[in-house]
Coordinates of C-alpha atoms and ligand atoms in Angstrom, one line a residue:
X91 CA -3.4 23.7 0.9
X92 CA -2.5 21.9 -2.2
X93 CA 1.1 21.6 -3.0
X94 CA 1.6 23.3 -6.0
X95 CA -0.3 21.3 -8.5
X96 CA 2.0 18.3 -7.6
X97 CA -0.1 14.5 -7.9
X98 CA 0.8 11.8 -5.2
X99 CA -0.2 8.0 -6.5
X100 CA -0.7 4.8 -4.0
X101 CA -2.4 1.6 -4.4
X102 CA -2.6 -1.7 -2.2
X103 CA -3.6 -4.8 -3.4
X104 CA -7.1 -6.8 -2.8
X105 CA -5.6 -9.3 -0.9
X106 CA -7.0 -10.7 2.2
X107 CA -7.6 -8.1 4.7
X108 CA -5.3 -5.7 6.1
X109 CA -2.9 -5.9 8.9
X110 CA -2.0 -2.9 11.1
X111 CA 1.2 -3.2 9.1
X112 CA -0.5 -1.9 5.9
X113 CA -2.3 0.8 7.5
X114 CA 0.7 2.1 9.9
X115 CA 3.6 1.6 7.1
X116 CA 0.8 3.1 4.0
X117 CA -3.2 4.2 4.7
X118 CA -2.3 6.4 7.5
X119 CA 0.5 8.4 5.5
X120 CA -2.3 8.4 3.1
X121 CA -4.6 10.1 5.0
X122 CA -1.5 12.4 6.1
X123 CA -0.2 13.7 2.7
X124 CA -3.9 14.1 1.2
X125 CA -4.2 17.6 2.3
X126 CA -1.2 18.8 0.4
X127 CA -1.5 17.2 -3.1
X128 CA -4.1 16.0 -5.5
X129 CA -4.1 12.2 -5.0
X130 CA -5.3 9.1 -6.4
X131 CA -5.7 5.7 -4.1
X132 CA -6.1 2.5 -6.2
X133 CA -7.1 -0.7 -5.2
X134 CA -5.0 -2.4 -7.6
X135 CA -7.0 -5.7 -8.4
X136 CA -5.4 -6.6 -11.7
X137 CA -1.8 -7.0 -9.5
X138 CA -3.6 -9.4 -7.0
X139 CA -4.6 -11.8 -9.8
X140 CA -0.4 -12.3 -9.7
X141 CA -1.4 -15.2 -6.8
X142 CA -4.7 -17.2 -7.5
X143 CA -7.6 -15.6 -5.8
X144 CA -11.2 -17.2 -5.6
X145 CA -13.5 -14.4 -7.5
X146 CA -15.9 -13.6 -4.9
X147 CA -13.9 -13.3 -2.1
X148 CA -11.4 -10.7 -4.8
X149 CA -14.8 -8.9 -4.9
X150 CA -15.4 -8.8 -1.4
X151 CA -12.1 -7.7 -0.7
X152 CA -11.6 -5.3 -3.3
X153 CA -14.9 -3.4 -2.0
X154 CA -13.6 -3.7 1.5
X155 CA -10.5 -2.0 0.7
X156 CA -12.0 0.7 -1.3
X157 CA -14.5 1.8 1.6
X158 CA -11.1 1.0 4.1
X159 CA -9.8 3.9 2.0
X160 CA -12.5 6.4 3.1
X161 CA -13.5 5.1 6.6
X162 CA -9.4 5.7 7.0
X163 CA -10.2 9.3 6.6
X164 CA -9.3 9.5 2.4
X165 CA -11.9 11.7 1.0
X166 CA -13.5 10.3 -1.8
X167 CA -14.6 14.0 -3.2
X168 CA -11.0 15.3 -2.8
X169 CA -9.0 12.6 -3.6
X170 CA -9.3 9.6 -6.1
X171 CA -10.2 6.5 -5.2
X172 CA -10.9 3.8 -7.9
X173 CA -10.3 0.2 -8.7
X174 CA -7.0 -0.3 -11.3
X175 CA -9.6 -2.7 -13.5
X176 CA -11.8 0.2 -13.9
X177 CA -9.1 2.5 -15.7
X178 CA -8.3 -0.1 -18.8
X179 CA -5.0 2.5 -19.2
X180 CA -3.2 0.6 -16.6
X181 CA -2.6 -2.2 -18.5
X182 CA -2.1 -0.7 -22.0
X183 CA 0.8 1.3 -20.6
X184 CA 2.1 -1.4 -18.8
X185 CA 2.6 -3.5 -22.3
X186 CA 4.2 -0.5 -24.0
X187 CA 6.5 -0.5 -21.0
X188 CA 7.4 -3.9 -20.6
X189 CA 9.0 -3.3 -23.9
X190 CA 11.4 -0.7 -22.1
X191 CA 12.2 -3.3 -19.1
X192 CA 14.7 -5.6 -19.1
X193 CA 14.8 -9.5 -17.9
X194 CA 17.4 -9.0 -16.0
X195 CA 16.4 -6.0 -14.2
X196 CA 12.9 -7.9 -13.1
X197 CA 14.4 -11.2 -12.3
X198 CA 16.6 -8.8 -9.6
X199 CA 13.3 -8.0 -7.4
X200 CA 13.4 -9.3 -3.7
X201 CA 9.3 -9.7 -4.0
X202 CA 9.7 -11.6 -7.4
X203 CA 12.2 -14.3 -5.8
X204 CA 9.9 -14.1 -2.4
X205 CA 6.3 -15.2 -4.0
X206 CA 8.2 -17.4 -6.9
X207 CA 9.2 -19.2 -3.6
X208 CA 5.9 -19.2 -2.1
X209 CA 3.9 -20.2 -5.0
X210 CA 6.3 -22.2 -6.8
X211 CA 3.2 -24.0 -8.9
X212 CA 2.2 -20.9 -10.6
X213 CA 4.9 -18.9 -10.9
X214 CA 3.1 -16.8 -14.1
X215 CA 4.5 -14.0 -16.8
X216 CA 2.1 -11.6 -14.4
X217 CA 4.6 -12.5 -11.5
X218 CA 7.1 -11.3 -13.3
X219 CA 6.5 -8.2 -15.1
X220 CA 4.4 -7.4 -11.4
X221 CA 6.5 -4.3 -11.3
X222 CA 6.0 -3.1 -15.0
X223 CA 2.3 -2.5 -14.3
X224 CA 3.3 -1.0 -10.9
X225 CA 5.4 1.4 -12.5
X226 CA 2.3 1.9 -15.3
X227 CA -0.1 2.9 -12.3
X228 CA 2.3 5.5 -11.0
X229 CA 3.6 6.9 -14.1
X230 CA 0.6 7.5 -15.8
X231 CA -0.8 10.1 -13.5
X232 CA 2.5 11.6 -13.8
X233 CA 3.2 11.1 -9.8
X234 CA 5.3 13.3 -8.1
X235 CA 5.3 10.9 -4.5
X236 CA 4.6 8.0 -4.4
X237 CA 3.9 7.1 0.3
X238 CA 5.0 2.9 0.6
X239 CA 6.0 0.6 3.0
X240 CA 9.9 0.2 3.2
X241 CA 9.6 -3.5 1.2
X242 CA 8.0 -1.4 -2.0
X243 CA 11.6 0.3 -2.4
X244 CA 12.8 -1.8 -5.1
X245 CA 9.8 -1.3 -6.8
X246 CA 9.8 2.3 -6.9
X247 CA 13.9 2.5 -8.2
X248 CA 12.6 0.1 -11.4
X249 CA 10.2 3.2 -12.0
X250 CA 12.4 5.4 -12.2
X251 CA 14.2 3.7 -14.0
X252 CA 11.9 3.2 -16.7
X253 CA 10.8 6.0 -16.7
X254 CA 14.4 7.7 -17.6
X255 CA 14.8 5.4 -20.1
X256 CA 12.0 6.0 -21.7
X257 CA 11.8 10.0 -21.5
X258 CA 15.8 9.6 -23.1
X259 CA 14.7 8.2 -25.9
X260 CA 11.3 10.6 -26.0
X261 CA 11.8 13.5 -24.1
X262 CA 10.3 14.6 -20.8
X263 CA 7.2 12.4 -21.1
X264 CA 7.6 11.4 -17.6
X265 CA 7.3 12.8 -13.9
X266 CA 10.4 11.0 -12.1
X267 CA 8.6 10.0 -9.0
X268 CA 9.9 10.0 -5.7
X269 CA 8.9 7.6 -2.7
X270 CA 7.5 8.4 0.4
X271 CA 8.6 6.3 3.3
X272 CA 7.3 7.3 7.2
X273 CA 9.9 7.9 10.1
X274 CA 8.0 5.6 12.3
X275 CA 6.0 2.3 11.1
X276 CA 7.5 1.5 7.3
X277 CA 7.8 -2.1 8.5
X278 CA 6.1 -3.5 11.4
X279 CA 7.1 -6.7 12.4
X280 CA 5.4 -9.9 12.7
X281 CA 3.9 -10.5 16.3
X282 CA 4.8 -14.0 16.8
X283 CA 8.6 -13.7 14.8
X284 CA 10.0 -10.0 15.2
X285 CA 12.5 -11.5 12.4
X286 CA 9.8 -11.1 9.9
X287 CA 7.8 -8.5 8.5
X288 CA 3.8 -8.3 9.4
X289 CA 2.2 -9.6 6.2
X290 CA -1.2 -10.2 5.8
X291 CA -0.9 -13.5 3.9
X292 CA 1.1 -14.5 6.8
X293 CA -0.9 -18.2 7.5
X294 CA -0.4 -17.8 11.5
X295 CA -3.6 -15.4 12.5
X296 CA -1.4 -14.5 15.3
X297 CA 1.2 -13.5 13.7
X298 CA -0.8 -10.1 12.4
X299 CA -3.2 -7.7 13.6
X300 CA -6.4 -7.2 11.3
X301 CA -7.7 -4.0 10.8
X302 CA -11.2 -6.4 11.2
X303 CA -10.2 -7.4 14.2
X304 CA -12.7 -6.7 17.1
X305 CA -10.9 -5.1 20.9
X306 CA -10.3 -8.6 22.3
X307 CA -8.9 -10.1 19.8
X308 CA -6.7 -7.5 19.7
X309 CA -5.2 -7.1 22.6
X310 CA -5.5 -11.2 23.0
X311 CA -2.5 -10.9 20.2
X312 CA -0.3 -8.5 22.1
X313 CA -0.9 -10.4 25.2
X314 CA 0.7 -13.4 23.3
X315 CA 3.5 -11.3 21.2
X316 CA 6.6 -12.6 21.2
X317 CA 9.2 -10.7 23.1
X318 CA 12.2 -11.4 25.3
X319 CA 13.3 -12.5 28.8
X320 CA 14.9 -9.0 29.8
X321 CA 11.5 -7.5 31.3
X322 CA 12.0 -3.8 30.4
X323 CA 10.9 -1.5 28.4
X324 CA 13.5 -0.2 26.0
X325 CA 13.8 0.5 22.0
X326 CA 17.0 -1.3 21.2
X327 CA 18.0 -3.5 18.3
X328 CA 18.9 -6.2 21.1
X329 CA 15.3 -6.4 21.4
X330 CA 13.4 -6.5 18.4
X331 CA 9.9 -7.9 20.1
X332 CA 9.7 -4.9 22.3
X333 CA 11.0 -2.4 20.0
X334 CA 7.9 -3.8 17.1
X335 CA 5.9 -3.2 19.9
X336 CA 7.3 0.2 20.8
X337 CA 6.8 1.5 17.4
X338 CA 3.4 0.4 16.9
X339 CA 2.9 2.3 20.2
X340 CA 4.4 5.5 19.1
X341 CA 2.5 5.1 16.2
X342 CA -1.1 5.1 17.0
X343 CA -0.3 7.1 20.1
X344 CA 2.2 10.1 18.8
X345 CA 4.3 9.2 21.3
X346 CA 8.0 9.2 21.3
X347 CA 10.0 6.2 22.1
X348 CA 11.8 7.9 24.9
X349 CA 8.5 8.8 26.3
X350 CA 7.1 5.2 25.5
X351 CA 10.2 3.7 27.7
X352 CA 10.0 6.1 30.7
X353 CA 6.6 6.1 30.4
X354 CA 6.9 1.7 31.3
X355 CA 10.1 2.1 33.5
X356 CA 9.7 -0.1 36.1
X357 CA 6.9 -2.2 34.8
X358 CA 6.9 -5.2 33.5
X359 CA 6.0 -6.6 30.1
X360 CA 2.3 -7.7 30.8
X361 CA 1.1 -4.0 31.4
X362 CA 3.0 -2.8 28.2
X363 CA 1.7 -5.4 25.9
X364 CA -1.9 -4.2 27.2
X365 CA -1.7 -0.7 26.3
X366 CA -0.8 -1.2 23.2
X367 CA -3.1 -3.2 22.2
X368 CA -5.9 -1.0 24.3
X369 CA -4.4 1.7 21.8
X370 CA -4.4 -0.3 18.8
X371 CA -8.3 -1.3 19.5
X372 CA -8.7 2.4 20.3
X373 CA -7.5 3.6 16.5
X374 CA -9.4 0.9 14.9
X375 CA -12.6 1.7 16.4
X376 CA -14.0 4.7 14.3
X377 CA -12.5 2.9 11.0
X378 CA -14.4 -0.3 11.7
X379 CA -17.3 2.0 12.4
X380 CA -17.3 3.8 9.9
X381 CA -16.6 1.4 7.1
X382 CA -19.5 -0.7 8.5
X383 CA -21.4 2.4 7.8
X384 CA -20.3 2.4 4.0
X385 CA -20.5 -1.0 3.4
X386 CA -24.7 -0.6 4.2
X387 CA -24.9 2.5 1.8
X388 CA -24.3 0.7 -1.4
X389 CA -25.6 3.5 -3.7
X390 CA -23.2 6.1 -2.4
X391 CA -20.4 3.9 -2.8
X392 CA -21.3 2.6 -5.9
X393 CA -22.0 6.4 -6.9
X394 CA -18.2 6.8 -5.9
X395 CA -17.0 4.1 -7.7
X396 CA -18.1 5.5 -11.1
X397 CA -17.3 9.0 -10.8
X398 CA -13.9 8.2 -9.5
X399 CA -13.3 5.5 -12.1
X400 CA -14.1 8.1 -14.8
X401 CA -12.0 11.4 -12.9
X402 CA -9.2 8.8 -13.1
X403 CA -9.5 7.8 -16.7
X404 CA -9.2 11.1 -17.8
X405 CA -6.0 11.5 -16.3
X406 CA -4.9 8.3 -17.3
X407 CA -5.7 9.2 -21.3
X408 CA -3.8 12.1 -21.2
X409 CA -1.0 10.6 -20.0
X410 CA -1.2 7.3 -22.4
X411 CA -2.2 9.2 -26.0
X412 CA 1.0 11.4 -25.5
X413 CA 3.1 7.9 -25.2
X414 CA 1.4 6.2 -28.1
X415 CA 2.0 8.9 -30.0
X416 CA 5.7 9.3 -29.2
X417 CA 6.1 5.5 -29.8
X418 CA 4.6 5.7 -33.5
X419 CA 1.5 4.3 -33.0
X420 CA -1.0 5.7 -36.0
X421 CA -3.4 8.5 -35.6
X422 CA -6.5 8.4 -33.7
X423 CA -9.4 9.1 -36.3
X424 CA -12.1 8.2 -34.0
Ligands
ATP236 P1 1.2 -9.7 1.1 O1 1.5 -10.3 2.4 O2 -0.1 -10.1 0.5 O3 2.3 -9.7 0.1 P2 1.6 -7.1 2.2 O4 1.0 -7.2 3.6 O5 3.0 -7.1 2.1 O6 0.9 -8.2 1.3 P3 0.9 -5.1 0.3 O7 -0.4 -5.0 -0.4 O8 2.0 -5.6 -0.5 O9 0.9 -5.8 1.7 O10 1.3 -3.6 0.7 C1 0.5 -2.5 0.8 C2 1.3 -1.4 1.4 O11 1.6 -1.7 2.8 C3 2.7 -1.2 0.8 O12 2.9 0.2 0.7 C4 3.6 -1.8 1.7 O13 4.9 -1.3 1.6 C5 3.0 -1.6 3.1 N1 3.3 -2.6 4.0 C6 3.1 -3.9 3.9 N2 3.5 -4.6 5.0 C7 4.0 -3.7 5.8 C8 4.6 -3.7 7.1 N3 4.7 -4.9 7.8 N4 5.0 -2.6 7.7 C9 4.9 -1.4 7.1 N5 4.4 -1.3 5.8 C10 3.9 -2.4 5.2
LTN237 N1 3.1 -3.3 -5.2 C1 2.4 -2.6 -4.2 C2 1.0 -2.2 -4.5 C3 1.0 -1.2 -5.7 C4 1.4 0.1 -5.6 C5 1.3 0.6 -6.9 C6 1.9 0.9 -4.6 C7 0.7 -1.5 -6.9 N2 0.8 -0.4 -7.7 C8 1.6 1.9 -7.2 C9 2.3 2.3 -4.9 C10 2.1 2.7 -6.2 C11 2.4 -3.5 -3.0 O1 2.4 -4.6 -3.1 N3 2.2 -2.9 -1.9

């Protein structure tokens, strides 16, 4: 049943391929909330060009994540699924708001300082204003939730932001969106530093789980997780290894934690570590499957590429002629 007639927006970006972090703290709530309002999933290319990216392998990865979408269980006749380049509104919005977004307010972001760090030799204007075209994507479909991993927070307050400001000086152009964040999974930890959150430009390989990766590799990395000397199972902050681990399980298996632990009383790590990764391998399996499937069928994707593209523009216009014209921008005569 649809909720109302209220619109949910998400995007990821094309960037390397995507760890279970992405698709536990994201894609899965995704493919939860799509049942109850009309969505649109971007692939937001244009925000991936932020960091250097070699052009085929942007491609590649943009078309990976866009069938990831569907195989996940998104579908692409229900819900919207386009690439941000298609819809050129993204970025025309985003210029009228970066005039409604202050220096100071962007130099504040936690994901700003983080990849300046990173990439300290091309620390670009697109870098910057990152969130401003964020904020475009979501506002101009007039999003009433907006499902993101916990480290996308920031990002989401700076809409809002915005978007007050702006519909103070014009009125109620604006849906105030409101984040969506999951009880369990909103940030995995890295496998190999439960310090750190799973990132899937992390440079260790072990560090992450792939949604690519094949059932050996899989389980190979939870094997080798890094966890404590205690040897038992238990969800505490005093062990943050275990309790990654825990979560992920509770995840992908709709168990509890409490079940989890009495579940592995008594047993040591070794067998733990193995069912979750047997269970990991065991949710993966029909994705992989089935996004091998749409990868082969490049005229129905391709057929979904367009017709999404141009369900999403016409959103998008509506949204972005009613803000040119508040702003004072002359009359369309053509
Ligand atoms: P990068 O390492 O390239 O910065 P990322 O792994 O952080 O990327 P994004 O493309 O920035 O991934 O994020 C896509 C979505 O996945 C966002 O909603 C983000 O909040 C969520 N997400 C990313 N990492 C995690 C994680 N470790 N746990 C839970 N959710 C996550
Ligand atoms: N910044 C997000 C990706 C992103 C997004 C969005 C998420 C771009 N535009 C709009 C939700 C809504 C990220 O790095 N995960």
């Amino acid at each position: 049943m649809l909720n109302g007639e209220k619109m949910l927006f998400s995007g990821m970006q094309a960037t390397n391929v995507l760890t279970i972090g992405n698709y536990l703290g994201a894609l899965r709530n995704f493919v939860k909330l799509a049942d109850e309002y009309n969505c649109l999933f971007c692939v937001v290319d244009e925000h991936s060009i932020t960091v250097r990216q070699d052009p085929a392998v942007l491609r590649k990865q943009a078309r990976d994540l866009l069938t990831l979408y569907i195989a996940a269980g998104l579908d692409p006749e229900k819900n919207i699924i386009y690439y941000q380049s298609h819809v050129p509104a993204h970025a025309e919005l985003a210029w009228i708001l970066n005039c409604f977004t202050y220096m100071g307010e962007l130099q504040r972001m936690t994901q700003f300082k983080d990849k300046s760090a990173k990439h300290a030799d091309n620390i670009n204007a697109g870098l910057f204003t990152y969130p401003v075209l964020m904020a475009a994507d979501i506002l101009l479909y007039q999003a009433d939730v907006v499902p993101v991993g916990q480290d996308q927070m920031q990002h989401l307050e700076i809409t809002r932001d915005i978007a007050l400001r702006f519909n103070n000086i014009y009125g109620d152009v604006f849906t105030i969106p409101e984040a969506y964040i999951g009880k369990v999974g909103a940030k995995i930890q890295s496998l190999q530093d439960p310090s750190k959150k799973m990132s899937k430009s992390d440079e260790n390989p072990n560090a992450s789980v792939y949604m690519t990766d094949d059932r050996d590799t899989i389980i190979r990395k939870f094997r080798r997780a890094v966890t404590d000397s205690e040897a038992c199972v238990r969800y505490s902050d005093d062990q943050p290894g275990i309790k990654n681990l825990i979560t992920i399980y509770s995840c992908v298996s709709g168990k509890s934690p409490e079940e989890i632990e009495r579940e592995f009383e008594g047993k040591g790590y070794g067998d733990f570590k193995s069912a979750v990764g047997e269970a990991v391998a065991d949710t993966l399996a029909p994705i992989q499957l089935r996004q091998k499937e749409l990868l082969a069928d490049k005229a129905y994707v391709d057929g979904i590429i367009k017709t999404n593209a141009e369900r999403a523009e016409y959103l998008a216009l509506k949204t972005l002629r009613k803000v040119q014209k508040k702003i004072g921008f002359p009359e369309r005569v053509r």
